[in-house]
Coordinates of C-alpha atoms and ligand atoms in Angstrom, one line a residue:
Chain O
M1 CA 43.1 81.6 220.4
E2 CA 44.5 80.0 217.3
N3 CA 47.2 81.3 215.0
I4 CA 49.1 83.3 217.4
D5 CA 51.7 85.3 215.5
P6 CA 54.6 86.2 217.7
D7 CA 54.7 89.7 216.1
I8 CA 51.1 90.4 217.0
P9 CA 50.4 92.1 220.2
Q10 CA 48.1 90.1 222.4
P11 CA 45.3 91.4 224.6
V12 CA 46.1 92.1 228.2
E13 CA 44.0 91.3 231.2
A14 CA 41.9 94.1 232.5
D15 CA 43.0 95.8 235.7
A16 CA 41.9 98.7 237.7
T17 CA 43.3 101.3 235.2
N18 CA 41.9 99.3 232.2
P19 CA 38.4 98.2 233.2
V20 CA 36.5 95.9 231.0
S21 CA 33.0 97.3 230.4
A22 CA 31.0 94.3 229.4
D23 CA 27.6 95.8 229.1
A24 CA 26.5 98.5 226.7
V25 CA 25.5 101.1 229.3
P26 CA 24.6 104.5 227.7
P27 CA 25.6 107.6 229.5
V28 CA 23.2 109.0 231.9
T29 CA 20.7 111.1 230.0
K30 CA 19.3 114.2 231.5
E31 CA 16.5 116.1 229.9
N32 CA 18.5 118.3 227.4
E33 CA 21.0 115.7 226.7
P34 CA 21.1 113.4 223.6
R35 CA 18.8 110.4 223.4
V36 CA 21.0 107.4 222.9
V37 CA 19.9 104.6 220.5
L38 CA 21.6 101.4 221.6
T39 CA 23.5 100.0 218.6
D40 CA 25.9 97.7 220.2
A41 CA 23.6 95.5 222.4
D42 CA 25.4 92.3 221.3
A43 CA 28.2 93.5 219.2
K44 CA 30.4 95.0 221.9
D45 CA 33.4 92.9 221.1
G46 CA 31.9 91.4 218.0
L47 CA 32.9 87.8 218.9
A48 CA 30.2 86.5 216.5
K49 CA 30.8 82.8 215.9
C50 CA 30.1 81.0 212.7
A51 CA 26.4 80.0 212.9
R52 CA 27.1 76.7 211.1
C53 CA 30.2 75.3 212.8
G54 CA 30.9 77.7 215.7
A55 CA 34.5 78.6 214.5
T56 CA 35.7 82.1 215.3
E57 CA 38.0 82.4 212.4
I58 CA 35.9 84.8 210.4
A59 CA 36.9 87.4 207.8
L60 CA 35.3 89.7 205.3
N61 CA 35.2 88.2 201.7
V62 CA 35.7 91.4 199.8
A63 CA 34.5 89.8 196.6
T64 CA 31.0 89.2 198.1
G65 CA 31.0 91.7 200.8
M66 CA 30.1 89.0 203.2
L67 CA 31.6 87.5 206.3
R68 CA 33.2 84.1 205.7
C69 CA 33.9 81.2 208.0
G70 CA 37.5 80.1 207.6
F71 CA 36.6 76.5 208.3
C72 CA 33.3 75.6 206.7
R73 CA 33.2 78.5 204.1
F74 CA 29.7 79.5 205.3
E75 CA 29.0 83.2 204.3
W76 CA 26.7 85.6 205.9
T77 CA 26.3 89.4 206.5
A78 CA 25.5 91.5 209.4
D79 CA 22.2 93.4 209.4
N80 CA 22.0 96.6 207.5
A81 CA 22.7 99.3 210.1
M82 CA 20.1 101.8 208.7
E83 CA 17.3 99.2 209.1
A84 CA 18.6 97.6 212.3
F85 CA 18.7 100.9 214.1
N86 CA 15.9 102.6 212.1
L87 CA 18.5 105.3 211.1
N88 CA 16.9 106.0 207.8
G89 CA 13.6 107.0 209.5
D90 CA 12.0 110.2 208.3
I91 CA 14.3 113.1 208.8
S92 CA 11.4 115.6 208.8
G93 CA 10.1 114.1 212.0
L94 CA 13.6 114.3 213.8
T95 CA 13.7 116.5 216.9
G96 CA 16.4 117.0 219.5
I97 CA 19.6 115.1 219.4
V98 CA 19.6 111.4 218.7
V99 CA 23.0 109.6 218.9
G100 CA 24.0 106.0 218.3
S101 CA 25.5 104.6 221.5
G102 CA 28.8 104.3 219.5
S103 CA 28.6 108.1 219.0
S104 CA 28.2 109.0 222.6
D105 CA 31.2 110.4 224.5
I106 CA 34.2 108.1 224.4
V107 CA 34.6 106.0 227.5
P108 CA 37.9 104.2 227.7
T109 CA 37.5 100.5 227.5
T110 CA 39.7 97.6 226.9
E111 CA 38.3 94.9 224.6
E112 CA 39.3 92.4 222.1
V113 CA 39.9 95.4 219.8
L114 CA 42.9 97.3 221.1
T115 CA 44.5 100.6 220.3
F116 CA 48.2 101.1 220.0
K117 CA 50.3 104.2 219.8
C118 CA 52.9 103.9 217.0
S119 CA 56.3 104.6 218.4
A120 CA 57.5 105.8 215.0
C121 CA 54.9 108.3 214.0
G122 CA 52.7 108.7 217.0
A123 CA 49.4 107.6 215.3
E124 CA 46.9 105.7 217.3
V125 CA 46.0 102.4 215.5
V126 CA 43.2 100.0 216.4
I127 CA 44.0 96.3 215.9
D128 CA 41.5 93.5 216.4
T129 CA 43.8 91.0 218.2
N130 CA 41.3 88.2 217.8
H131 CA 42.5 87.9 214.2
S132 CA 45.9 87.4 212.8
T133 CA 46.0 90.7 211.3
Q134 CA 49.2 92.6 210.6
A135 CA 49.9 94.7 213.7
R136 CA 51.5 97.4 211.7
C137 CA 50.9 101.1 211.6
H138 CA 49.0 102.0 208.4
W139 CA 50.6 105.5 208.3
C140 CA 54.2 104.5 208.5
R141 CA 54.2 100.8 208.4
N142 CA 56.0 100.5 211.6
T143 CA 55.4 97.2 213.5
L144 CA 53.5 97.9 216.7
S145 CA 54.3 96.3 220.0
M146 CA 51.9 95.5 222.9
N147 CA 53.8 98.0 225.1
Q148 CA 52.3 100.8 223.2
Q149 CA 48.8 100.0 224.0
V150 CA 46.5 102.9 225.1
D151 CA 42.8 103.0 226.0
N152 CA 40.5 102.0 223.3
G153 CA 38.1 104.5 221.6
A154 CA 34.5 103.9 221.4
V155 CA 33.1 101.0 219.2
P156 CA 31.4 102.5 216.2
D157 CA 27.7 102.0 215.6
M158 CA 28.3 100.7 212.0
I159 CA 30.9 99.6 209.5
L160 CA 30.9 99.8 205.7
P161 CA 32.8 96.7 204.5
F162 CA 35.5 96.8 201.9
S163 CA 34.2 96.0 198.4
V164 CA 37.1 97.2 196.3
E165 CA 39.7 94.4 196.3
K166 CA 43.4 95.0 197.0
S167 CA 44.4 94.2 193.5
T168 CA 42.1 96.8 192.2
A169 CA 43.5 99.4 194.6
V170 CA 47.1 98.5 193.8
E171 CA 46.2 99.1 190.1
R172 CA 44.7 102.4 190.7
I173 CA 47.5 103.6 192.9
A174 CA 50.1 102.5 190.3
K175 CA 48.2 104.3 187.6
F176 CA 47.8 107.5 189.6
V177 CA 51.5 107.6 190.5
G178 CA 52.5 106.4 187.0
K179 CA 51.0 109.5 185.5
R180 CA 53.1 111.5 187.9
K181 CA 56.6 110.1 187.6
F182 CA 58.6 112.8 185.8
F183 CA 58.7 115.4 188.5
A184 CA 58.4 112.9 191.4
H185 CA 61.1 112.9 194.0
P186 CA 63.8 110.4 193.0
T187 CA 63.8 108.7 196.4
F188 CA 60.0 108.2 196.2
R189 CA 60.4 106.9 192.6
A190 CA 62.9 104.4 193.8
E191 CA 60.9 103.3 196.8
F192 CA 57.4 103.3 195.5
N193 CA 55.7 100.1 195.5
A194 CA 51.9 100.0 195.1
E195 CA 51.8 96.6 196.8
N196 CA 52.5 98.4 200.2
V197 CA 48.9 99.6 200.2
M198 CA 47.0 98.9 203.5
G199 CA 43.3 98.5 204.1
V200 CA 42.2 100.9 206.9
Y201 CA 38.8 101.7 208.4
L202 CA 38.9 105.3 209.2
P203 CA 36.4 106.9 211.8
Y204 CA 33.6 109.1 210.7
M205 CA 30.3 110.6 212.1
V206 CA 27.4 110.3 209.8
V207 CA 24.8 113.0 210.6
D208 CA 21.2 113.5 209.5
I209 CA 19.9 117.0 210.0
N210 CA 16.3 118.4 210.1
A211 CA 16.6 122.1 209.8
H212 CA 14.5 125.2 209.0
A213 CA 16.4 127.9 207.1
R214 CA 15.7 131.5 206.4
L215 CA 18.1 133.4 204.1
S216 CA 17.6 137.1 203.3
G217 CA 19.6 139.6 201.3
Q218 CA 19.7 141.2 197.9
G219 CA 20.1 139.9 194.3
E220 CA 20.9 141.5 191.0
H221 CA 19.4 140.7 187.6
Q222 CA 21.2 142.0 184.6
T223 CA 19.1 144.0 182.2
R224 CA 21.6 145.2 179.6
S225 CA 25.3 145.2 178.7
Y226 CA 27.0 147.6 176.4
T227 CA 30.4 148.9 175.6
V228 CA 31.6 152.5 176.3
K229 CA 34.8 154.2 175.2
V230 CA 37.2 155.1 178.0
G231 CA 40.1 157.1 176.4
D232 CA 41.1 154.8 173.5
K233 CA 39.8 151.6 175.0
D234 CA 36.5 149.8 174.9
Q235 CA 35.0 148.8 178.2
T236 CA 31.9 146.8 179.1
R237 CA 29.2 148.3 181.3
Y238 CA 26.2 146.6 182.8
D239 CA 22.7 147.7 183.9
A240 CA 21.0 145.6 186.5
D241 CA 17.8 145.5 188.7
L242 CA 18.4 145.1 192.4
Y243 CA 15.8 143.0 194.5
D244 CA 15.4 142.2 198.1
V245 CA 15.4 138.4 198.2
V246 CA 14.1 136.1 200.9
R247 CA 14.1 132.3 200.9
E248 CA 12.6 130.3 203.7
F249 CA 12.4 126.5 203.6
D250 CA 12.7 123.2 205.6
M251 CA 15.8 121.2 204.8
H252 CA 16.5 117.5 205.3
V253 CA 20.2 116.6 205.1
N254 CA 20.9 112.9 204.7
D255 CA 24.3 111.3 205.7
L256 CA 26.4 114.3 206.0
T257 CA 29.9 112.7 206.7
V258 CA 32.6 114.3 208.8
E259 CA 36.0 113.0 209.9
S260 CA 36.0 112.1 213.7
S261 CA 39.7 111.5 214.2
S262 CA 41.3 114.7 215.3
D263 CA 44.5 114.1 213.3
R264 CA 42.3 113.8 210.1
I265 CA 40.2 116.8 210.8
D266 CA 43.4 119.0 210.7
Q267 CA 43.7 119.7 207.0
N268 CA 46.4 122.3 206.8
T269 CA 47.9 121.4 203.5
S270 CA 51.3 123.0 204.3
Q271 CA 51.7 120.5 207.2
N272 CA 49.8 117.3 206.0
S273 CA 48.0 115.8 203.1
N274 CA 44.8 114.8 205.0
N275 CA 42.9 116.7 202.3
I276 CA 43.7 113.7 200.1
I277 CA 41.7 111.3 202.2
N278 CA 38.9 113.9 202.6
T279 CA 38.8 114.2 198.8
I280 CA 37.7 110.5 198.2
M281 CA 34.4 111.0 200.0
P282 CA 31.4 110.4 199.6
F283 CA 30.8 106.7 200.6
D284 CA 27.6 104.9 200.2
V285 CA 27.2 104.9 204.0
E286 CA 23.5 103.7 203.5
N287 CA 25.0 100.2 202.9
S288 CA 26.8 100.1 206.3
V289 CA 26.1 97.1 208.5
R290 CA 26.0 96.8 212.2
Y291 CA 29.4 96.9 213.7
D292 CA 31.0 93.5 214.0
S293 CA 34.7 93.3 214.7
N294 CA 34.9 90.3 212.3
Y295 CA 34.9 92.9 209.5
L296 CA 38.2 94.1 210.8
A297 CA 40.1 91.0 210.1
G298 CA 43.0 91.7 207.7
F299 CA 42.6 95.4 208.1
T300 CA 43.7 98.0 210.5
S301 CA 41.5 100.9 211.8
E302 CA 41.9 104.2 213.5
R303 CA 40.0 105.2 216.7
R304 CA 37.7 108.1 216.9
D305 CA 38.9 110.7 219.4
S306 CA 36.4 113.6 218.9
N307 CA 33.1 113.8 220.6
L308 CA 29.8 115.5 219.4
D309 CA 30.7 118.9 220.9
Q310 CA 33.9 119.1 219.0
L311 CA 32.2 117.9 215.7
S312 CA 28.8 119.8 215.9
P313 CA 30.2 123.2 214.7
I314 CA 31.8 121.8 211.5
A315 CA 28.7 119.6 210.8
H316 CA 26.4 122.6 211.2
T317 CA 28.5 124.9 209.1
Q318 CA 28.6 122.2 206.4
A319 CA 24.8 121.9 206.6
E320 CA 24.5 125.6 206.1
D321 CA 26.7 125.3 203.1
V322 CA 24.3 122.6 201.7
A323 CA 21.4 125.0 202.4
R324 CA 23.1 127.9 200.6
H325 CA 24.1 125.6 197.6
R326 CA 20.7 124.0 197.2
V327 CA 18.7 127.2 197.3
N328 CA 20.6 128.5 194.2
S329 CA 18.3 126.4 192.1
T330 CA 15.6 129.0 193.0
L331 CA 17.8 132.0 192.2
T332 CA 18.5 131.5 188.5
F333 CA 16.8 134.9 187.8
Y334 CA 19.6 136.7 189.7
D335 CA 22.2 136.1 187.1
R336 CA 24.6 138.6 188.7
G337 CA 24.5 136.8 192.0
V338 CA 22.8 137.1 195.6
R339 CA 24.5 138.7 198.5
W340 CA 22.9 137.0 201.7
S341 CA 23.2 139.4 204.7
E342 CA 21.3 137.1 207.1
E343 CA 21.4 133.3 207.2
E344 CA 19.5 131.6 209.9
V345 CA 19.7 127.8 209.9
D346 CA 17.7 126.4 212.8
V347 CA 18.6 122.8 213.5
R348 CA 15.5 121.2 214.8
G349 CA 16.7 117.6 214.9
Q350 CA 19.9 115.8 214.4
R351 CA 20.9 112.1 214.3
W352 CA 24.5 111.1 214.8
V353 CA 26.0 107.7 214.1
S354 CA 29.6 106.7 214.2
A355 CA 30.9 104.7 211.4
Y356 CA 34.1 102.9 210.1
L357 CA 34.5 103.7 206.5
P358 CA 37.0 101.7 204.3
V359 CA 40.0 103.2 202.6
W360 CA 43.0 101.6 200.8
L361 CA 45.9 103.7 201.8
Y362 CA 49.4 104.0 200.4
S363 CA 51.4 106.3 202.7
Y364 CA 54.9 107.6 202.1
Q365 CA 56.9 109.5 204.6
Q366 CA 59.0 112.1 202.8
R367 CA 62.3 113.1 204.6
K368 CA 63.1 116.5 203.6
S369 CA 66.6 118.0 203.4
N370 CA 65.8 120.3 206.5
G371 CA 65.3 117.1 208.6
K372 CA 61.6 117.4 208.7
T373 CA 59.2 114.7 207.4
F374 CA 56.0 115.0 205.5
L375 CA 53.5 112.3 205.1
H376 CA 52.1 111.8 201.6
Y377 CA 49.2 109.6 200.7
V378 CA 47.5 108.0 197.7
A379 CA 44.1 106.9 199.0
V380 CA 41.5 104.8 197.3
N381 CA 37.8 104.8 198.4
A382 CA 37.3 101.0 199.0
R383 CA 33.6 101.4 197.9
T384 CA 33.7 103.7 194.9
G385 CA 37.3 103.3 193.8
E386 CA 37.7 107.1 193.6
T387 CA 41.5 107.7 193.9
M388 CA 43.5 110.8 194.9
G389 CA 47.0 111.2 196.0
S390 CA 50.0 113.5 196.9
V391 CA 53.3 112.7 195.3
P392 CA 56.5 114.3 196.6
L393 CA 58.0 116.6 194.1
H394 CA 61.6 116.8 192.8
Q395 CA 61.9 120.5 193.5
S396 CA 65.1 121.3 191.8
K397 CA 64.1 119.5 188.6
L398 CA 60.7 121.4 188.6
L399 CA 62.4 124.7 189.2
L400 CA 64.8 124.1 186.5
V401 CA 62.1 123.2 183.9
S402 CA 59.9 126.1 185.1
G403 CA 62.9 128.4 184.5
I404 CA 63.4 127.1 181.0
V405 CA 59.6 127.6 180.3
Q406 CA 59.8 131.1 181.7
L407 CA 62.8 132.0 179.5
V408 CA 61.0 130.7 176.4
G409 CA 57.8 132.3 177.6
T410 CA 59.4 135.7 178.2
V411 CA 60.8 135.8 174.7
V412 CA 57.5 134.9 173.1
G413 CA 55.6 137.1 175.5
L414 CA 57.8 140.2 174.7
V415 CA 57.3 139.6 171.0
L416 CA 53.5 139.3 171.3
V417 CA 53.3 142.4 173.5
A418 CA 55.5 144.3 171.0
V419 CA 53.2 143.2 168.1
G420 CA 50.3 144.2 170.3
I421 CA 48.4 140.9 170.7
Chain C
M1 CA 47.7 118.6 183.8
S2 CA 45.3 120.2 181.3
T3 CA 42.6 121.0 183.8
A4 CA 45.0 122.5 186.5
A5 CA 46.7 124.5 183.9
G6 CA 43.4 125.6 182.4
Q7 CA 42.1 126.8 185.8
I8 CA 45.2 128.8 186.3
F9 CA 45.2 130.3 182.8
A10 CA 41.6 131.1 183.3
A11 CA 42.0 132.7 186.7
S12 CA 45.0 134.7 185.6
S13 CA 43.5 136.0 182.3
S14 CA 40.2 137.0 183.8
D15 CA 41.4 139.5 186.2
G16 CA 43.8 141.2 183.7
D17 CA 41.2 143.1 181.9
G18 CA 43.5 145.5 179.9
G19 CA 46.3 143.1 179.3
G20 CA 47.0 141.1 176.1
F21 CA 47.6 137.4 175.6
G22 CA 51.3 138.2 175.6
F23 CA 51.4 138.9 179.4
V24 CA 50.3 135.3 180.0
F25 CA 53.5 134.2 178.4
L26 CA 55.6 136.5 180.6
L27 CA 54.2 134.4 183.5
S28 CA 54.5 131.1 181.9
G29 CA 57.2 129.7 184.2
F30 CA 55.1 130.5 187.3
L31 CA 52.1 129.1 185.7
F32 CA 53.9 125.9 184.7
Y33 CA 55.2 125.5 188.3
G34 CA 51.8 126.0 189.8
A35 CA 50.1 123.5 187.4
I36 CA 52.6 120.8 188.0
Y37 CA 52.6 121.5 191.8
L38 CA 48.8 121.0 191.9
R39 CA 48.8 118.0 189.6
Y40 CA 51.4 116.2 191.9
R41 CA 50.4 117.5 195.3
N42 CA 46.6 118.1 194.8
V43 CA 46.6 120.6 197.7
D44 CA 43.5 122.2 196.2
K45 CA 41.3 119.1 196.3
R46 CA 38.6 118.5 198.8
H47 CA 35.3 116.7 199.3
K48 CA 32.6 119.0 198.0
H49 CA 30.3 118.5 200.9
E50 CA 28.0 121.4 199.8
S51 CA 27.0 119.6 196.5
E52 CA 27.8 115.9 197.3
T53 CA 25.6 115.6 200.4
Q54 CA 22.1 114.4 199.9
A55 CA 19.5 117.0 200.9
T56 CA 16.0 118.0 200.1
L57 CA 14.3 121.3 200.5
Q58 CA 10.6 121.4 201.3
N59 CA 7.9 124.2 201.7
V60 CA 10.2 126.7 199.9
Q61 CA 8.9 130.2 200.3
E62 CA 10.1 133.0 198.0
H63 CA 9.8 136.6 198.7
D64 CA 11.2 138.9 196.1
A65 CA 10.8 142.7 195.9
F66 CA 12.2 145.2 193.3
V67 CA 14.4 147.8 194.9
T68 CA 16.1 149.9 192.2
S69 CA 17.6 149.9 188.8
K70 CA 21.4 150.4 188.6
K71 CA 23.1 151.8 185.5
G72 CA 26.6 151.6 184.2
L73 CA 28.1 148.9 186.6
T74 CA 31.6 147.9 185.7
N75 CA 31.7 144.6 187.4
R76 CA 30.2 141.5 185.5
S77 CA 28.7 140.2 188.7
M78 CA 27.2 141.6 191.9
S79 CA 29.7 142.9 194.3
G80 CA 29.8 140.9 197.5
A81 CA 27.7 138.1 196.1
N82 CA 28.1 135.1 198.5
N83 CA 25.4 132.6 197.4
T84 CA 28.1 130.1 196.2
A85 CA 30.3 130.6 199.4
V86 CA 31.6 127.5 201.2
R87 CA 32.5 128.0 204.8
G88 CA 32.8 124.5 206.2
M89 CA 35.9 123.5 204.4
L90 CA 38.3 121.6 206.6
R91 CA 41.3 122.3 204.5
K92 CA 43.4 125.4 205.0
F93 CA 44.8 126.4 201.7
F94 CA 46.1 129.8 200.6
Ligands
ZN1 ZN1 31.9 77.6 209.9
ZN2 ZN1 53.2 105.0 212.5

């Protein structure tokens, strides 16, 4: 192992409590259990060597999207995951549950890719110790130590390489925050440095769904609108025709993407700003490649800690949303809306694949006066460049200015009301 | 800020049928606070999975049957209409 950095935690030997599972053994499949597609046959620890010179110092070249040998500069790419695993096969023929082996229930393993629990913020961060990556927490930038290692999560089926370069992400973040300086908290303004952005692969499940849907209810079509006098005021009235409405159809949902880290699934905006990371979806997941840990070099990642049974309800509810939304194109006649009283979405087939998707993340831990902390993010989709963020507010300044606006508004409003506008 | 402020103005002015434009000014401080809060914190943002997920519909069958005509309704849209509802939101907001 070359380039050992004293700050970087090193892999430990396997022991009884940390067994090394060398082979990709799918879980036992009974009749009604998911069919597992082996996606990690030779990518388990991703120790692919350079095909030209045999070196193992390999990293993603973000500019080309290819893996690059640090010695001979040879560049290559892993197979497209969709083609390699036949994941873009016809959704209409999908039956039962098919899962990539990386999506099956998490079996604790210890490999070259290790998971650490951050002592500062409690996050679980995955580090590829084969590479001289920064062993720092991407949430709070605390340096991780090897004593904090925990069982690793499952290796994902596929990975979408970074294609937005760090310099671009820094620009986007600086621009986003630059537009939100005036009411930003003074401590944040003083400490903000867009260069502190980190590249993180976050875990998602990508789901294809073959469903049959039947929605029934009633819809209204406006036939007339007119004004009537009520007292001394004009009011609008509407006439409408009421119809019974039924829509029945087959639906093929492609690449529905859901967060698979339990921390990220919790999107209570009064307690976290995870909705920021959710907002920068979607990703072009169809360009994902077979998982190869060489893609992690220079980045950190987060482990998946949710299994299918935890994620199915949200994925199915979202598929129902897709159905409801899509069928609106057949309901334009009902210009007053449709009230569905029954919605049956029968999922006939589903295919689950676990993926690492790339995000540039600027995180900022705000220490509030009551002693609590709140984690703010500015996140950049490292494929599309879509940027969203949360900037801590200078509450007293905002309240002061709002008060002044209210004062002026009250005067103007009273005058307008008195005049009768 | 223009979009966030616009949403709030639109939202607040649409439900006050009988009020005048003057009442909007009486709320201006609260509206300003809300607009800035949303612009900085973006708690209202989320991935719009219902429209941003690829999906195709096939073999669409439509059954529509006239029931009755209604006269003199006061609402601009059907009461209880839920064809644009979104239930799979991860965020908990409001
Ligand atoms: Zn080489
Ligand atoms: Zn941390």
